[in-house]
XYZ file of C-alpha atoms in Angstrom:
675
model
C -8.654 -18.306 -40.343
C -12.148 -17.635 -41.752
C -13.123 -15.795 -44.928
C -13.940 -12.196 -44.156
C -17.389 -12.083 -45.722
C -17.795 -8.413 -44.994
C -14.887 -7.719 -47.343
C -16.401 -9.994 -49.972
C -19.664 -8.099 -49.594
C -17.979 -4.744 -49.982
C -15.756 -5.725 -52.923
C -18.332 -7.712 -54.899
C -18.836 -6.275 -58.426
C -22.575 -6.806 -57.979
C -24.603 -4.177 -56.190
C -26.033 -5.169 -52.775
C -27.980 -3.283 -50.162
C -29.840 -4.326 -46.964
C -33.106 -2.763 -45.709
C -34.975 -3.110 -42.418
C -38.768 -3.305 -42.123
C -39.039 0.498 -42.264
C -37.230 0.415 -45.630
C -34.195 2.089 -44.100
C -30.730 1.294 -45.346
C -28.765 -0.969 -42.969
C -25.815 -1.627 -45.290
C -24.693 -1.085 -48.920
C -21.604 -2.211 -50.789
C -19.263 -0.224 -52.994
C -20.916 -1.375 -56.227
C -24.253 -0.037 -54.989
C -22.664 3.325 -54.247
C -21.382 3.461 -57.812
C -24.692 2.706 -59.513
C -26.634 5.138 -57.305
C -23.997 7.859 -57.286
C -24.361 8.292 -53.505
C -21.754 7.542 -50.821
C -22.534 4.978 -48.137
C -22.605 7.623 -45.366
C -25.544 9.404 -47.063
C -27.472 6.176 -47.472
C -27.258 4.419 -44.097
C -30.265 5.077 -41.903
C -32.230 6.842 -44.670
C -35.484 5.530 -46.163
C -35.053 4.080 -49.674
C -38.073 5.835 -51.190
C -37.130 9.188 -49.659
C -33.824 9.121 -51.497
C -35.049 7.398 -54.674
C -38.786 8.064 -55.084
C -38.666 6.960 -58.730
C -40.632 8.416 -61.633
C -44.090 7.706 -63.011
C -44.705 4.918 -65.498
C -46.403 5.583 -68.841
C -49.691 4.282 -67.367
C -49.443 6.863 -64.548
C -48.492 4.428 -61.749
C -45.467 5.234 -59.541
C -42.402 3.163 -60.283
C -41.859 2.781 -56.529
C -45.048 0.715 -56.068
C -43.646 -2.352 -57.820
C -40.402 -2.223 -55.856
C -42.197 -1.644 -52.512
C -44.561 -4.563 -53.165
C -41.666 -6.932 -53.857
C -39.866 -5.917 -50.664
C -43.034 -6.301 -48.570
C -43.636 -9.781 -50.032
C -40.156 -10.842 -48.971
C -40.801 -9.574 -45.431
C -44.277 -11.099 -45.246
C -43.593 -14.556 -46.739
C -39.957 -15.041 -45.767
C -39.346 -16.218 -49.338
C -37.038 -14.786 -51.947
C -38.797 -12.410 -54.378
C -37.447 -11.627 -57.856
C -38.168 -8.648 -60.133
C -36.931 -9.687 -63.577
C -37.202 -6.170 -65.050
C -38.259 -2.921 -63.492
C -37.756 0.617 -64.779
C -36.642 3.000 -62.070
C -35.412 6.568 -62.341
C -32.145 7.421 -60.537
C -31.232 11.012 -59.864
C -27.484 11.676 -59.739
C -25.383 14.807 -59.297
C -23.249 16.030 -62.201
C -21.120 19.141 -62.727
C -24.052 20.532 -64.693
C -26.530 19.847 -61.918
C -28.787 16.896 -61.044
C -29.663 14.501 -63.847
C -32.524 12.003 -63.770
C -31.811 8.827 -65.701
C -34.364 6.048 -66.142
C -32.540 2.753 -65.736
C -33.745 -0.842 -66.013
C -32.963 -3.242 -63.185
C -33.172 -6.886 -62.321
C -33.552 -7.251 -58.542
C -33.555 -10.225 -56.166
C -34.884 -9.652 -52.639
C -33.618 -12.223 -50.103
C -35.024 -12.210 -46.529
C -32.476 -12.258 -43.654
C -33.411 -13.969 -40.391
C -32.217 -13.626 -36.795
C -31.299 -16.521 -34.458
C -35.007 -17.078 -33.725
C -35.840 -17.427 -37.439
C -37.651 -14.093 -37.686
C -37.221 -11.994 -40.844
C -35.576 -8.783 -39.704
C -34.116 -7.455 -42.979
C -34.094 -7.952 -46.759
C -30.978 -7.970 -48.928
C -31.368 -6.698 -52.483
C -29.074 -7.957 -55.221
C -29.380 -5.447 -58.069
C -28.192 -5.857 -61.636
C -28.298 -2.940 -64.035
C -29.733 -4.418 -67.266
C -30.395 -1.079 -68.937
C -27.951 -1.736 -71.739
C -29.321 -5.197 -72.383
C -32.878 -3.861 -72.399
C -31.982 -0.995 -74.720
C -30.084 -3.389 -76.980
C -33.132 -5.601 -77.204
C -35.345 -2.603 -77.944
C -32.956 -1.356 -80.612
C -32.902 -4.756 -82.258
C -36.673 -4.839 -82.204
C -36.994 -1.339 -83.590
C -34.291 -2.035 -86.175
C -36.202 -4.952 -87.465
C -39.385 -2.899 -87.714
C -37.811 0.226 -89.084
C -37.019 0.552 -92.728
C -33.653 1.639 -93.942
C -31.585 -0.162 -91.247
C -28.949 -2.321 -92.866
C -27.947 -5.673 -91.471
C -24.382 -4.407 -91.008
C -25.617 -1.558 -88.770
C -27.722 -3.886 -86.730
C -24.881 -6.386 -86.358
C -22.466 -3.650 -85.332
C -24.733 -2.539 -82.459
C -25.331 -6.061 -81.261
C -21.619 -6.968 -81.361
C -20.554 -3.854 -79.466
C -22.960 -4.583 -76.659
C -22.006 -8.285 -76.674
C -18.376 -7.248 -76.300
C -19.301 -5.118 -73.256
C -21.106 -8.083 -71.701
C -18.043 -10.264 -72.372
C -15.793 -7.779 -70.624
C -18.083 -7.825 -67.581
C -17.981 -11.621 -67.563
C -14.186 -11.553 -67.623
C -14.143 -9.227 -64.653
C -16.527 -11.529 -62.784
C -14.349 -14.520 -63.610
C -11.282 -12.727 -62.295
C -13.123 -11.882 -59.074
C -14.264 -15.476 -58.701
C -10.708 -16.717 -59.248
C -9.489 -14.326 -56.562
C -12.048 -15.617 -54.068
C -11.202 -19.220 -54.955
C -7.506 -18.587 -54.353
C -8.357 -16.893 -51.085
C -10.396 -19.939 -50.038
C -7.615 -22.338 -51.002
C -4.788 -20.400 -49.351
C -6.587 -19.711 -46.089
C -4.464 -21.037 -43.162
C -7.575 -22.327 -41.390
C -9.306 -25.442 -42.680
C -12.582 -24.922 -44.569
C -15.081 -27.191 -46.296
C -18.663 -27.127 -47.549
C -20.895 -30.167 -46.961
C -24.059 -30.531 -49.034
C -27.239 -32.452 -48.339
C -28.265 -34.746 -45.500
C -25.366 -37.105 -46.315
C -22.829 -34.320 -45.823
C -21.244 -34.711 -49.232
C -18.039 -32.709 -49.740
C -18.728 -29.841 -52.137
C -15.613 -27.795 -51.375
C -12.512 -28.248 -49.230
C -9.347 -26.189 -49.088
C -5.777 -27.379 -48.861
C -5.630 -26.822 -45.070
C -8.554 -29.237 -44.673
C -6.772 -31.822 -46.833
C -3.629 -31.505 -44.685
C -5.697 -31.848 -41.526
C -7.307 -35.159 -42.490
C -4.380 -36.446 -44.598
C -6.554 -37.206 -47.641
C -7.170 -35.798 -51.130
C -9.650 -36.227 -54.008
C -12.729 -36.643 -51.833
C -14.964 -33.948 -53.373
C -18.379 -35.485 -54.069
C -17.877 -38.194 -51.437
C -19.963 -38.324 -48.204
C -18.194 -37.447 -44.978
C -18.880 -40.871 -43.427
C -16.947 -42.560 -46.245
C -14.045 -40.127 -46.158
C -13.655 -40.139 -42.356
C -15.329 -43.272 -40.964
C -13.224 -42.975 -37.784
C -15.365 -39.997 -36.717
C -18.123 -42.441 -35.734
C -18.756 -42.404 -31.982
C -16.815 -39.147 -31.647
C -19.949 -36.981 -31.805
C -19.223 -35.002 -34.981
C -21.853 -36.675 -37.153
C -24.426 -36.027 -34.452
C -23.403 -32.358 -34.225
C -23.868 -31.937 -37.997
C -27.342 -33.475 -37.748
C -28.129 -31.124 -34.856
C -27.096 -28.036 -36.852
C -29.165 -29.162 -39.840
C -32.226 -29.858 -37.680
C -32.114 -26.711 -35.538
C -30.593 -24.246 -38.000
C -28.326 -23.010 -35.210
C -24.555 -22.935 -35.714
C -22.317 -24.940 -33.396
C -18.990 -23.610 -32.093
C -16.437 -26.056 -30.674
C -13.406 -25.018 -28.616
C -10.407 -27.285 -28.164
C -12.392 -30.418 -29.041
C -10.383 -33.635 -29.510
C -10.674 -35.535 -32.802
C -8.963 -38.846 -33.592
C -7.989 -39.305 -37.253
C -6.683 -42.418 -38.993
C -4.022 -42.418 -41.690
C -2.848 -45.218 -43.906
C 0.244 -47.042 -42.638
C 0.290 -44.874 -39.524
C -1.068 -44.899 -36.011
C -4.198 -42.991 -35.125
C -3.473 -39.430 -34.067
C -5.519 -37.212 -31.810
C -5.733 -33.531 -32.601
C -7.514 -30.648 -30.927
C -9.515 -28.224 -33.070
C -11.498 -25.033 -32.779
C -14.284 -25.072 -35.368
C -17.722 -23.844 -36.348
C -20.538 -25.626 -38.193
C -22.481 -22.830 -39.952
C -25.724 -23.746 -41.768
C -26.027 -22.599 -45.434
C -29.546 -21.670 -46.593
C -31.004 -21.575 -50.108
C -33.181 -18.817 -51.572
C -36.184 -20.221 -49.702
C -34.427 -20.284 -46.345
C -34.005 -24.053 -46.346
C -30.701 -25.478 -45.123
C -28.920 -26.960 -48.106
C -25.474 -27.404 -46.648
C -23.079 -26.740 -43.780
C -19.976 -24.583 -43.912
C -17.102 -25.994 -41.839
C -14.326 -23.677 -40.741
C -11.708 -24.021 -38.018
C -8.082 -24.323 -36.942
C -5.780 -26.969 -35.525
C -5.021 -25.901 -31.912
C -3.207 -29.048 -30.769
C -0.126 -27.032 -29.811
C -2.193 -24.615 -27.762
C -4.048 -27.405 -25.987
C -0.767 -29.225 -25.256
C 0.597 -26.045 -23.703
C -2.600 -25.576 -21.700
C -2.478 -29.209 -20.587
C 1.115 -28.784 -19.456
C 0.114 -25.605 -17.655
C -2.794 -27.364 -15.951
C -0.506 -30.242 -14.951
C 2.047 -27.795 -13.566
C -0.689 -25.923 -11.738
C -2.023 -29.216 -10.397
C 1.410 -30.116 -9.034
C 1.710 -26.681 -7.478
C -1.709 -26.972 -5.843
C -0.882 -30.440 -4.515
C 2.391 -29.239 -3.027
C 0.728 -26.072 -1.699
C -1.946 -28.162 0.035
C 0.651 -30.501 1.544
C 2.681 -27.820 3.321
C 1.477 -26.827 6.808
C 1.499 -23.149 5.907
C -1.237 -21.110 4.290
C -0.129 -20.358 0.703
C -1.612 -17.675 -1.540
C -0.823 -15.814 -4.759
C -1.845 -12.461 -6.177
C -1.688 -10.690 -9.515
C 0.667 -7.771 -10.060
C -2.062 -5.332 -8.965
C -2.444 -7.114 -5.620
C -5.647 -8.993 -6.455
C -5.544 -12.400 -4.774
C -6.348 -15.220 -7.212
C -5.430 -18.336 -5.213
C -5.439 -19.595 -1.615
C -4.564 -23.178 -0.723
C -6.856 -25.477 1.238
C -4.919 -24.823 4.448
C -6.098 -21.185 4.301
C -9.763 -22.164 4.110
C -9.342 -24.877 6.763
C -7.737 -22.324 9.093
C -10.256 -19.502 8.568
C -13.357 -21.662 8.037
C -14.330 -19.437 5.081
C -15.900 -20.970 1.935
C -13.677 -21.635 -1.055
C -13.127 -18.466 -3.100
C -14.405 -16.103 -0.371
C -11.106 -14.197 -0.227
C -10.397 -13.848 -3.946
C -9.796 -10.418 -5.454
C -9.405 -7.622 -2.915
C -11.496 -9.309 -0.191
C -8.549 -11.079 1.470
C -8.726 -8.929 4.596
C -12.142 -10.106 5.828
C -10.494 -12.610 8.183
C -8.081 -10.059 9.671
C -8.586 -8.576 13.115
C -10.250 -5.145 12.664
C -7.412 -3.469 14.571
C -4.812 -4.909 12.150
C -6.477 -4.203 8.776
C -5.287 -0.632 8.212
C -1.700 -1.553 9.048
C -1.811 -4.648 6.806
C -3.258 -2.670 3.862
C -0.719 0.136 4.302
C 2.229 -2.276 4.135
C 0.656 -4.208 1.227
C 0.141 -1.034 -0.808
C 3.751 -0.029 -0.158
C 4.985 -3.419 -1.388
C 2.833 -3.142 -4.519
C 4.198 0.323 -5.224
C 7.882 -0.424 -4.537
C 8.197 -4.163 -5.244
C 9.621 -4.687 -1.747
C 8.957 -7.924 0.116
C 5.823 -8.000 2.290
C 6.473 -8.954 5.921
C 3.983 -8.444 8.744
C 2.539 -10.017 11.871
C -1.222 -9.746 12.345
C -4.136 -11.559 13.947
C -6.210 -13.867 11.750
C -9.631 -15.230 12.686
C -9.476 -18.974 13.334
C -12.390 -21.199 12.294
C -13.408 -21.424 15.970
C -13.929 -17.649 16.117
C -10.799 -16.770 18.084
C -8.014 -14.658 16.591
C -4.552 -16.182 16.266
C -1.273 -14.472 15.446
C 0.191 -15.278 12.013
C 3.296 -14.188 10.125
C 2.422 -12.945 6.637
C 5.100 -12.818 3.962
C 5.098 -12.304 0.178
C 7.777 -12.021 -2.504
C 7.373 -10.595 -6.033
C 7.871 -12.683 -9.197
C 9.417 -10.669 -12.016
C 9.659 -11.095 -15.791
C 13.042 -10.878 -17.598
C 12.621 -7.114 -17.747
C 12.269 -6.855 -13.967
C 8.563 -6.020 -13.953
C 6.521 -7.604 -11.167
C 4.044 -10.048 -12.724
C 2.846 -11.938 -9.642
C 3.161 -12.190 -5.862
C 3.599 -15.444 -3.943
C 2.854 -15.358 -0.233
C 2.487 -17.468 2.898
C 0.816 -17.114 6.265
C 2.353 -19.006 9.187
C 0.546 -19.648 12.478
C 2.805 -18.194 15.199
C 0.276 -18.201 18.043
C 2.329 -20.656 20.117
C 5.509 -18.655 19.547
C 3.656 -15.509 20.554
C 2.489 -17.168 23.752
C 6.012 -18.331 24.541
C 7.276 -14.838 23.758
C 4.653 -13.285 26.034
C 5.520 -15.788 28.776
C 9.195 -14.940 28.390
C 8.395 -11.237 28.523
C 6.287 -11.755 31.632
C 9.068 -13.851 33.139
C 11.559 -11.137 32.326
C 9.257 -8.531 33.840
C 8.856 -10.735 36.905
C 12.613 -11.218 37.147
C 13.158 -7.488 36.825
C 10.514 -6.870 39.482
C 12.058 -9.532 41.709
C 15.448 -7.955 41.168
C 14.045 -4.570 42.151
C 12.405 -6.146 45.202
C 15.665 -7.853 46.080
C 17.547 -4.543 45.846
C 14.855 -2.893 47.908
C 14.954 -5.722 50.418
C 18.743 -5.560 50.749
C 18.558 -1.799 51.244
C 15.795 -2.264 53.830
C 17.693 -5.094 55.519
C 20.824 -2.963 55.718
C 18.745 -0.135 57.134
C 17.004 -2.361 59.676
C 20.260 -3.970 60.778
C 22.019 -0.631 60.995
C 19.323 0.943 63.164
C 20.006 -1.255 66.236
C 23.751 -0.959 65.738
C 23.710 2.752 66.559
C 22.080 2.290 70.021
C 24.363 -0.662 70.712
C 27.395 1.452 69.801
C 26.085 4.254 72.061
C 25.647 1.774 74.916
C 29.207 0.569 74.401
C 30.471 4.153 74.663
C 28.521 4.641 77.903
C 30.157 1.576 79.352
C 33.590 2.844 78.359
C 33.013 6.277 79.874
C 31.685 5.055 83.233
C 32.310 1.367 83.667
C 31.881 1.652 87.423
C 28.507 3.383 87.249
C 25.781 0.885 87.999
C 23.182 3.158 86.405
C 25.151 3.396 83.165
C 25.690 -0.346 83.061
C 21.986 -1.024 83.579
C 20.971 1.531 80.950
C 23.482 0.213 78.437
C 22.433 -3.363 79.128
C 18.782 -2.540 78.515
C 19.675 -0.848 75.213
C 21.802 -3.769 74.058
C 19.194 -6.298 75.152
C 16.349 -4.475 73.423
C 18.247 -4.023 70.171
C 19.501 -7.593 70.230
C 15.898 -8.791 70.566
C 14.928 -6.577 67.622
C 17.759 -7.969 65.508
C 16.817 -11.460 66.617
C 13.255 -10.887 65.442
C 14.540 -9.724 62.047
C 16.701 -12.790 61.712
C 13.862 -15.028 62.869
C 11.536 -13.532 60.224
C 14.130 -14.282 57.559
C 14.552 -17.816 58.875
C 10.773 -18.319 58.899
C 10.469 -17.158 55.322
C 13.295 -19.434 54.260
C 11.750 -22.452 55.995
C 8.240 -21.775 54.633
C 9.354 -21.180 51.033
C 11.353 -24.437 51.142
C 8.474 -26.382 52.696
C 10.391 -27.118 55.890
C 7.845 -25.627 58.282
C 5.443 -27.921 60.119
C 2.654 -26.875 62.463
C 2.348 -27.969 66.069
C -1.438 -28.112 66.239
C -3.545 -28.391 69.334
C -6.864 -27.175 70.672
C -6.562 -23.446 71.306
C -9.035 -20.813 72.355
C -9.262 -18.019 69.766
C -9.535 -15.347 72.434
C -6.124 -16.427 73.786
C -4.595 -15.961 70.328
C -6.134 -12.502 70.069
C -4.813 -11.487 73.495
C -1.303 -12.668 72.626
C -1.281 -10.784 69.319
C -2.571 -7.580 70.923
C 0.088 -7.848 73.617
C 2.758 -7.746 70.886
C 1.282 -4.912 68.824
C -0.414 -2.674 71.410
C 2.812 -0.828 72.330
C 3.182 0.341 68.705
C -0.460 1.455 68.542
C -0.074 3.290 71.814
C 3.055 5.108 70.664
C 1.274 6.233 67.484
C -1.864 7.284 69.321
C -4.146 4.850 67.454
C -7.685 4.171 68.626
C -8.186 0.401 68.667
C -11.562 -1.368 68.769
C -12.338 -5.068 69.162
C -15.641 -6.678 68.166
C -15.662 -10.419 69.005
C -18.858 -12.426 68.510
C -17.204 -15.812 68.992
C -16.809 -16.136 72.761
C -15.277 -19.468 73.691
C -14.549 -20.499 70.077
C -11.824 -23.133 69.812
C -9.552 -23.957 66.874
C -7.207 -26.778 65.932
C -4.069 -24.729 65.223
C -0.494 -23.930 66.037
C -0.898 -21.190 68.678
C 2.490 -19.534 68.121
C 2.070 -19.456 64.346
C -1.529 -18.257 64.572
C -0.398 -15.505 66.932
C 2.342 -14.632 64.461
C -0.214 -14.305 61.637
C -2.576 -12.037 63.578
C 0.198 -9.908 65.088
C 1.639 -9.372 61.589
C -1.741 -8.093 60.359
C -2.221 -5.798 63.362
C 1.374 -4.595 63.232
C 1.024 -3.910 59.488
C -2.151 -1.865 60.119
C -0.425 0.145 62.851
C 2.639 0.891 60.715
C 0.643 2.062 57.691
C -1.869 4.167 59.612
C -0.839 7.753 60.379
C -0.746 8.842 64.083
C -4.110 9.101 65.834
C -5.678 6.765 63.283
C -8.126 3.927 63.810
C -7.427 0.180 63.840
C -10.230 -2.339 64.349
C -10.382 -6.110 64.772
C -13.713 -7.808 63.991
C -14.285 -11.522 64.612
C -17.362 -13.423 63.496
C -18.366 -17.028 63.020
C -19.207 -18.295 59.543
C -20.374 -21.793 60.413
C -17.489 -24.129 59.615
C -15.068 -21.182 59.547
C -14.191 -18.087 61.523
C -13.453 -14.693 59.973
C -10.984 -12.233 61.511
C -11.142 -8.829 59.807
C -8.440 -6.175 60.478
C -9.492 -2.667 59.347
C -7.586 0.631 59.349
C -8.040 4.119 57.934
C -4.396 4.391 56.941
C -2.585 5.125 53.698
C -4.379 2.434 51.748
C -2.939 0.276 48.971
C -2.449 1.263 45.359
C -4.168 -1.040 42.816
C -0.831 -2.111 41.329
C 0.518 -3.113 44.752
C -2.751 -4.737 45.868
C -2.322 -7.547 43.302
C 1.069 -8.517 44.765
C 0.828 -7.344 48.367
C 1.394 -10.901 49.651
C 4.519 -11.412 47.542
C 7.877 -11.657 49.254
C 9.574 -8.275 49.842
C 6.561 -6.348 48.460
C 6.126 -3.072 50.368
C 4.357 0.213 49.999
C 6.250 3.455 49.610
C 7.907 4.733 52.747
C 6.356 7.862 54.252
C 7.516 10.283 56.946
C 4.839 8.854 59.252
C 6.012 5.279 58.803
C 9.466 4.705 60.254
C 8.942 1.554 62.293
C 10.957 -0.560 59.839
C 10.236 -3.956 58.386
C 11.616 -6.191 55.673
C 8.470 -6.721 53.610
C 8.213 -10.379 54.586
C 5.441 -10.191 57.172
C 2.414 -10.475 54.869
C 4.083 -13.119 52.690
C 4.862 -15.159 55.795
C 1.345 -14.619 57.179
C -0.303 -15.926 53.999
C 1.985 -18.976 53.832
C 1.223 -19.845 57.460
C -2.498 -19.281 56.795
C -2.395 -21.763 53.923
C -0.683 -24.289 56.198
C -3.681 -23.943 58.507
C -6.058 -24.536 55.570
C -7.286 -20.949 55.593
C -7.219 -17.926 53.298
C -5.881 -14.400 53.650
C -7.119 -11.593 51.383
C -6.579 -7.837 51.167
C -8.924 -5.023 50.108
C -8.412 -1.295 49.585
C -10.278 1.443 47.722
C -6.951 3.087 46.884
C -4.411 5.494 48.336
C -5.692 7.285 51.441
C -8.732 4.994 51.722
C -7.408 2.574 54.335
C -7.066 -1.200 54.094
C -8.894 -4.355 55.159
C -7.351 -7.803 55.632
C -9.611 -10.825 56.067
C -8.306 -14.021 57.664
C -10.536 -17.095 57.274
C -9.694 -20.197 59.309
C -11.474 -23.568 59.505
C -13.107 -24.509 62.797
C -12.858 -28.283 62.380
C -11.637 -29.979 65.579
C -10.346 -33.577 65.806
C -12.936 -36.221 66.660
C -11.104 -37.181 69.876
C -9.057 -34.271 71.192
C -7.417 -34.602 74.505
C -3.704 -35.153 74.475
C -3.033 -31.396 74.929
C -4.593 -29.186 77.569
C -6.183 -25.836 76.780
C -4.227 -22.714 77.388
């Protein structure tokens, strides 16, 4: 605790006032108000000579000139200027009106400097010596005048001496009060004089601090030799040399006591230079407080914080904390390693700069709700990784509350859940695929039941014909043809299913040999032309590969091409167009099947070669099928080392299927003849 010098200034029995260079009042104390008869509020900011212009001396000179000259000398020289005696008229208000009273003053003008040493103000210490001056004049006149008895003269002198004595007693009482205040101050205080830092004053708190007494008049180095090499002597020299005060915060000091171990304390203190009337530094005022308890608490707090930071940096999660208002004040190293942002970049309210732009509004909305309600914060959002990609994280925060239940802090974590998200997405896709496969399976079973039921009706009809006329040769032949045709159809359905089963299980092997492509085309057209004819399709063939030979399984290659042509015929309305274009591409041959049929929707185009995938049934398409033809065709194409792709501009825009097959023949063909 330091002495409140402003209170000392205000309560001093001596009159003080401070003027700037324009002779305006900067400050006055209560004693000055009393002797001038003006309150402080009327004085501050006003020019001295406007308020108190003074009277005229007997020689005709203004009284103000002497006072002004003294003040200007103090400003100009920076040295204290003293006016031992100056008459100056003071006008004061009385119930009977203003009264001008010529008083005699003794004034000391002390320059006040700023931190740069420049004189910026002058403080006047004024003593009213009117009574002393009048007493002296009365004594002088009494001695010169005739008729004045010695008793009368003594009576006047004694009465004025008694008044002076009373003033001295008041000053002594004030000094005693200030001394007690100095001694009882809870903060330690001392005054060091001269270059050797001799103790001039020290209060009881200072004595308790150092554990010593009776050291007034002894140099600091003798009283506390253990301060050597601790920097305090050097700081005192620095303050004396520069004239600038030094303020220390939480500085350690090791003190030695008799019959005891050295003890280290922590102190806040100030070394304030004390200047004499000429502005020279004559001593240093020491004032401070023992803050060892505070520093111990801060040290424990720093140690606790250090442990927390170590633990926070060890965990694999990103850890952060925020003040009660939501302002982030800590992120662990894992956060900065993850985001690649510089340390401290996300302090305050800037924590969202790493969030995906599409997630920021949602994250802020939930965060503001948690701040308003105290509810836990729980959200999934995308956070920018240091590589530039965005990864999914789980953000959580819980409030910390004081004993009264008020939220004082938030502790939060961010957990990288990108891998879990990927697994979740894969599971969702798998579930979608399973649901789609289940729908395809149901569709396939319904189609299979339909396709198997269709031939059963003609077979049943043929059986009825046989029962009605078993002796009719015509009926027997007709029924036989129906049964034979439907049995072949059912056999084809079963064979398709068997083919799919064998291909999907990898049990199919090709019986390759040298085959002429034109023979494959003829065989496929022979199987599909009846359907095109029934539907009135116009078929065109453009073959630029006359005589081209392939190394392939002829039956399987025929199956592939017939599936493509049959598919085009089924999905092209009556009287449509189907075209087959064949061209050589060097080491490969391209067979392109075009139609102007119903086309393929974009969603179906991506999975048109999947098992059981089919377009929607239409009134124009009632030829049947199990949805295995294209899947089987692609699998057989891959076995041949080729590719099969589909194209369509959309519903109603027709379709194009392109079959690419390699033309590589064995180096020494010959064991099989051409067909």
